[in-house]
Amino acid sequence: MMQATMGQKQGVEDIIITGPSPFDLLPEDCISNIISFTSPRDVCVAASVSKTFESAVKSDTVWEKFLPPEYSSLIPRSRAFSSKKELYFALCNEPVLIEDGKKSFWLEKASGKRCIMLSSEEVWFTWGNSPKYWRWVSVLESRFEKIAELVNVCWFEIRAGMHTRYLSPRTRYSVYIVFQTENGCPGLGDIPVEARVGLVGQESSHKLIYFVGTSGRRRYTERIHVTRPKEREDGWMEVELGELYNDSCCDDISVSLVETKSPYRKRGLIIEGFEFRPV
């Protein structure tokens, strides 16, 4: 049954539809197949449409479409999942270590897009081979076995790279550095650091970032904009370095952080890695 009521303003007509949905007449597997062409967010909304939809969205046919092709290799041997839906949300909430523990992989819950964090072991540092300047430490809160700690440098330069095949195609990504600081990160925390993000052979985005923020003796923000870090839910800090668009998964990514103008010695920075998340 369909009832119509006339609105009070400008003859706007409000349509209220009651009774069963015409989709309820379709076979459940047909509904599941149709819904699988939407997104995880849309599927969760569809579950509230009717009892038929609620049942259809539980189908493995739906949730397998949102899983990466290599999902079977991402399942820990010690885990058993009762459905593809359970597996999907596990990959959203519990990042999996891949590439010999050098990368962390998970899915964005709303879209099913791939997310990746590069361990700092995958990153190049100026003088990174010398424990006098950088050292490798184990941090209980880190997802990686070892991460980099800045001991003492004057020339601060970090470069990272990754192939876009690890990311979802036709997707715009933001790139973040995930870190902790000690004692305010002396010599670096309140100094603007130049960040560049882009695809090799193409123009890179450029911005300035802080690892902590300005102090009373330096107020660069009076003249220029510098992006400040934010605390994450997991207790780490992050700051956005820039964005890139992954079209066809056939490119190499270049990320760099450089600060060579300040004469101060720099220390007290612990880097977990570089994170790539869909915008």
mmCIF file of N, CA and C in Angstrom, residues 188-245:
data_model
loop_
_atom_site.group_PDB
_atom_site.id
_atom_site.type_symbol
_atom_site.label_atom_id
_atom_site.label_comp_id
_atom_site.label_asym_id
_atom_site.label_seq_id
_atom_site.Cartn_x
_atom_site.Cartn_y
_atom_site.Cartn_z
ATOM 1 N N LEU A 188 64.392 18.920 16.926
ATOM 2 C CA LEU A 188 63.586 18.576 15.762
ATOM 3 C C LEU A 188 62.091 18.788 15.994
ATOM 4 N N GLY A 189 61.623 18.606 17.210
ATOM 5 C CA GLY A 189 60.200 18.626 17.500
ATOM 6 C C GLY A 189 59.490 19.898 17.103
ATOM 7 N N ASP A 190 60.163 21.053 17.246
ATOM 8 C CA ASP A 190 59.522 22.325 16.919
ATOM 9 C C ASP A 190 60.099 22.971 15.664
ATOM 10 N N ILE A 191 60.748 22.160 14.824
ATOM 11 C CA ILE A 191 61.322 22.645 13.570
ATOM 12 C C ILE A 191 60.470 22.127 12.407
ATOM 13 N N PRO A 192 60.054 22.979 11.468
ATOM 14 C CA PRO A 192 59.310 22.474 10.302
ATOM 15 C C PRO A 192 60.159 21.514 9.468
ATOM 16 N N VAL A 193 59.592 20.363 9.142
ATOM 17 C CA VAL A 193 60.264 19.347 8.339
ATOM 18 C C VAL A 193 59.561 19.265 6.992
ATOM 19 N N GLU A 194 60.336 19.226 5.911
ATOM 20 C CA GLU A 194 59.771 19.188 4.569
ATOM 21 C C GLU A 194 59.359 17.768 4.207
ATOM 22 N N ALA A 195 58.083 17.594 3.852
ATOM 23 C CA ALA A 195 57.553 16.280 3.476
ATOM 24 C C ALA A 195 57.125 16.291 2.021
ATOM 25 N N ARG A 196 57.471 15.231 1.300
ATOM 26 C CA ARG A 196 57.058 15.073 -0.102
ATOM 27 C C ARG A 196 56.484 13.679 -0.310
ATOM 28 N N VAL A 197 55.369 13.601 -1.052
ATOM 29 C CA VAL A 197 54.706 12.339 -1.351
ATOM 30 C C VAL A 197 54.280 12.359 -2.808
ATOM 31 N N GLY A 198 54.517 11.256 -3.523
ATOM 32 C CA GLY A 198 54.070 11.197 -4.912
ATOM 33 C C GLY A 198 54.448 9.894 -5.577
ATOM 34 N N LEU A 199 54.085 9.786 -6.842
ATOM 35 C CA LEU A 199 54.456 8.642 -7.665
ATOM 36 C C LEU A 199 55.725 8.983 -8.435
ATOM 37 N N VAL A 200 56.618 8.032 -8.535
ATOM 38 C CA VAL A 200 57.887 8.250 -9.222
ATOM 39 C C VAL A 200 57.622 8.675 -10.669
ATOM 40 N N GLY A 201 58.279 9.759 -11.089
ATOM 41 C CA GLY A 201 58.100 10.269 -12.442
ATOM 42 C C GLY A 201 56.983 11.276 -12.568
ATOM 43 N N GLN A 202 56.254 11.538 -11.463
ATOM 44 C CA GLN A 202 55.182 12.522 -11.471
ATOM 45 C C GLN A 202 55.456 13.574 -10.399
ATOM 46 N N GLU A 203 54.733 14.682 -10.486
ATOM 47 C CA GLU A 203 54.925 15.756 -9.528
ATOM 48 C C GLU A 203 54.464 15.321 -8.139
ATOM 49 N N SER A 204 55.280 15.622 -7.133
ATOM 50 C CA SER A 204 54.960 15.238 -5.759
ATOM 51 C C SER A 204 54.256 16.363 -5.029
ATOM 52 N N SER A 205 53.432 15.987 -4.032
ATOM 53 C CA SER A 205 52.856 16.984 -3.136
ATOM 54 C C SER A 205 53.928 17.423 -2.152
ATOM 55 N N HIS A 206 53.798 18.627 -1.636
ATOM 56 C CA HIS A 206 54.814 19.190 -0.745
ATOM 57 C C HIS A 206 54.137 19.901 0.413
ATOM 58 N N LYS A 207 54.626 19.648 1.641
ATOM 59 C CA LYS A 207 54.103 20.362 2.800
ATOM 60 C C LYS A 207 55.142 20.347 3.915
ATOM 61 N N LEU A 208 54.914 21.153 4.941
ATOM 62 C CA LEU A 208 55.772 21.197 6.117
ATOM 63 C C LEU A 208 55.021 20.598 7.297
ATOM 64 N N ILE A 209 55.734 19.821 8.108
ATOM 65 C CA ILE A 209 55.098 19.164 9.258
ATOM 66 C C ILE A 209 55.935 19.379 10.516
ATOM 67 N N TYR A 210 55.273 19.274 11.661
ATOM 68 C CA TYR A 210 55.941 19.250 12.964
ATOM 69 C C TYR A 210 55.852 17.842 13.542
ATOM 70 N N PHE A 211 56.851 17.467 14.325
ATOM 71 C CA PHE A 211 56.751 16.251 15.112
ATOM 72 C C PHE A 211 56.174 16.538 16.500
ATOM 73 N N VAL A 212 56.285 17.781 16.953
ATOM 74 C CA VAL A 212 55.697 18.195 18.235
ATOM 75 C C VAL A 212 54.914 19.491 18.047
ATOM 76 N N GLY A 213 55.609 20.579 17.783
ATOM 77 C CA GLY A 213 54.972 21.885 17.618
ATOM 78 C C GLY A 213 55.904 22.979 18.065
ATOM 79 N N THR A 214 55.509 24.219 17.860
ATOM 80 C CA THR A 214 56.379 25.342 18.166
ATOM 81 C C THR A 214 56.474 25.593 19.659
ATOM 82 N N SER A 215 57.616 26.118 20.061
ATOM 83 C CA SER A 215 57.826 26.573 21.433
ATOM 84 C C SER A 215 57.857 28.095 21.426
ATOM 85 N N GLY A 216 58.053 28.691 22.592
ATOM 86 C CA GLY A 216 58.036 30.146 22.677
ATOM 87 C C GLY A 216 59.153 30.812 21.907
ATOM 88 N N ARG A 217 60.275 30.111 21.716
ATOM 89 C CA ARG A 217 61.408 30.773 21.065
ATOM 90 C C ARG A 217 61.352 30.687 19.545
ATOM 91 N N ARG A 218 60.433 29.850 19.000
ATOM 92 C CA ARG A 218 60.306 29.762 17.548
ATOM 93 C C ARG A 218 58.831 29.767 17.170
ATOM 94 N N ARG A 219 58.404 30.713 16.374
ATOM 95 C CA ARG A 219 56.994 30.802 15.987
ATOM 96 C C ARG A 219 56.881 30.930 14.471
ATOM 97 N N TYR A 220 57.238 29.816 13.798
ATOM 98 C CA TYR A 220 57.199 29.797 12.339
ATOM 99 C C TYR A 220 55.777 29.964 11.807
ATOM 100 N N THR A 221 54.782 29.558 12.607
ATOM 101 C CA THR A 221 53.407 29.581 12.120
ATOM 102 C C THR A 221 52.894 30.991 11.875
ATOM 103 N N GLU A 222 53.624 31.994 12.322
ATOM 104 C CA GLU A 222 53.206 33.362 12.037
ATOM 105 C C GLU A 222 53.316 33.663 10.545
ATOM 106 N N ARG A 223 54.174 32.923 9.847
ATOM 107 C CA ARG A 223 54.408 33.218 8.432
ATOM 108 C C ARG A 223 54.004 32.077 7.502
ATOM 109 N N ILE A 224 54.063 30.844 7.974
ATOM 110 C CA ILE A 224 53.790 29.699 7.114
ATOM 111 C C ILE A 224 52.895 28.706 7.842
ATOM 112 N N HIS A 225 52.216 27.850 7.059
ATOM 113 C CA HIS A 225 51.373 26.813 7.656
ATOM 114 C C HIS A 225 52.184 25.535 7.807
ATOM 115 N N VAL A 226 52.156 24.974 9.003
ATOM 116 C CA VAL A 226 52.851 23.724 9.281
ATOM 117 C C VAL A 226 51.848 22.757 9.911
ATOM 118 N N THR A 227 51.747 21.553 9.359
ATOM 119 C CA THR A 227 50.798 20.558 9.855
ATOM 120 C C THR A 227 51.296 19.955 11.157
ATOM 121 N N ARG A 228 50.424 19.927 12.144
ATOM 122 C CA ARG A 228 50.775 19.399 13.462
ATOM 123 C C ARG A 228 50.332 17.945 13.619
ATOM 124 N N PRO A 229 50.990 17.217 14.498
ATOM 125 C CA PRO A 229 50.638 15.807 14.699
ATOM 126 C C PRO A 229 49.375 15.658 15.544
ATOM 127 N N LYS A 230 48.770 14.457 15.457
ATOM 128 C CA LYS A 230 47.596 14.119 16.260
ATOM 129 C C LYS A 230 47.834 12.773 16.934
ATOM 130 N N GLU A 231 47.213 12.618 18.101
ATOM 131 C CA GLU A 231 47.324 11.335 18.795
ATOM 132 C C GLU A 231 46.312 10.349 18.234
ATOM 133 N N ARG A 232 46.739 9.110 18.044
ATOM 134 C CA ARG A 232 45.895 8.051 17.516
ATOM 135 C C ARG A 232 45.236 7.277 18.659
ATOM 136 N N GLU A 233 44.250 6.460 18.289
ATOM 137 C CA GLU A 233 43.581 5.634 19.284
ATOM 138 C C GLU A 233 44.520 4.606 19.899
ATOM 139 N N ASP A 234 45.552 4.187 19.146
ATOM 140 C CA ASP A 234 46.481 3.180 19.665
ATOM 141 C C ASP A 234 47.601 3.777 20.515
ATOM 142 N N GLY A 235 47.553 5.097 20.769
ATOM 143 C CA GLY A 235 48.540 5.733 21.627
ATOM 144 C C GLY A 235 49.727 6.334 20.903
ATOM 145 N N TRP A 236 49.922 5.995 19.610
ATOM 146 C CA TRP A 236 50.992 6.578 18.825
ATOM 147 C C TRP A 236 50.563 7.956 18.318
ATOM 148 N N MET A 237 51.508 8.706 17.803
ATOM 149 C CA MET A 237 51.234 9.979 17.155
ATOM 150 C C MET A 237 51.333 9.785 15.647
ATOM 151 N N GLU A 238 50.626 10.631 14.899
ATOM 152 C CA GLU A 238 50.738 10.603 13.446
ATOM 153 C C GLU A 238 50.610 12.009 12.899
ATOM 154 N N VAL A 239 51.212 12.234 11.729
ATOM 155 C CA VAL A 239 51.040 13.489 11.020
ATOM 156 C C VAL A 239 50.945 13.162 9.534
ATOM 157 N N GLU A 240 50.010 13.819 8.863
ATOM 158 C CA GLU A 240 49.810 13.555 7.435
ATOM 159 C C GLU A 240 50.911 14.216 6.619
ATOM 160 N N LEU A 241 51.491 13.454 5.690
ATOM 161 C CA LEU A 241 52.591 13.944 4.856
ATOM 162 C C LEU A 241 52.118 14.403 3.484
ATOM 163 N N GLY A 242 50.992 13.893 3.021
ATOM 164 C CA GLY A 242 50.502 14.254 1.694
ATOM 165 C C GLY A 242 49.558 13.192 1.162
ATOM 166 N N GLU A 243 49.131 13.368 -0.095
ATOM 167 C CA GLU A 243 48.202 12.446 -0.735
ATOM 168 C C GLU A 243 48.735 11.993 -2.093
ATOM 169 N N LEU A 244 48.200 10.862 -2.546
ATOM 170 C CA LEU A 244 48.500 10.374 -3.891
ATOM 171 C C LEU A 244 47.290 9.616 -4.407
ATOM 172 N N TYR A 245 47.185 9.528 -5.724
ATOM 173 C CA TYR A 245 46.094 8.775 -6.338
ATOM 174 C C TYR A 245 46.654 7.540 -7.017
#
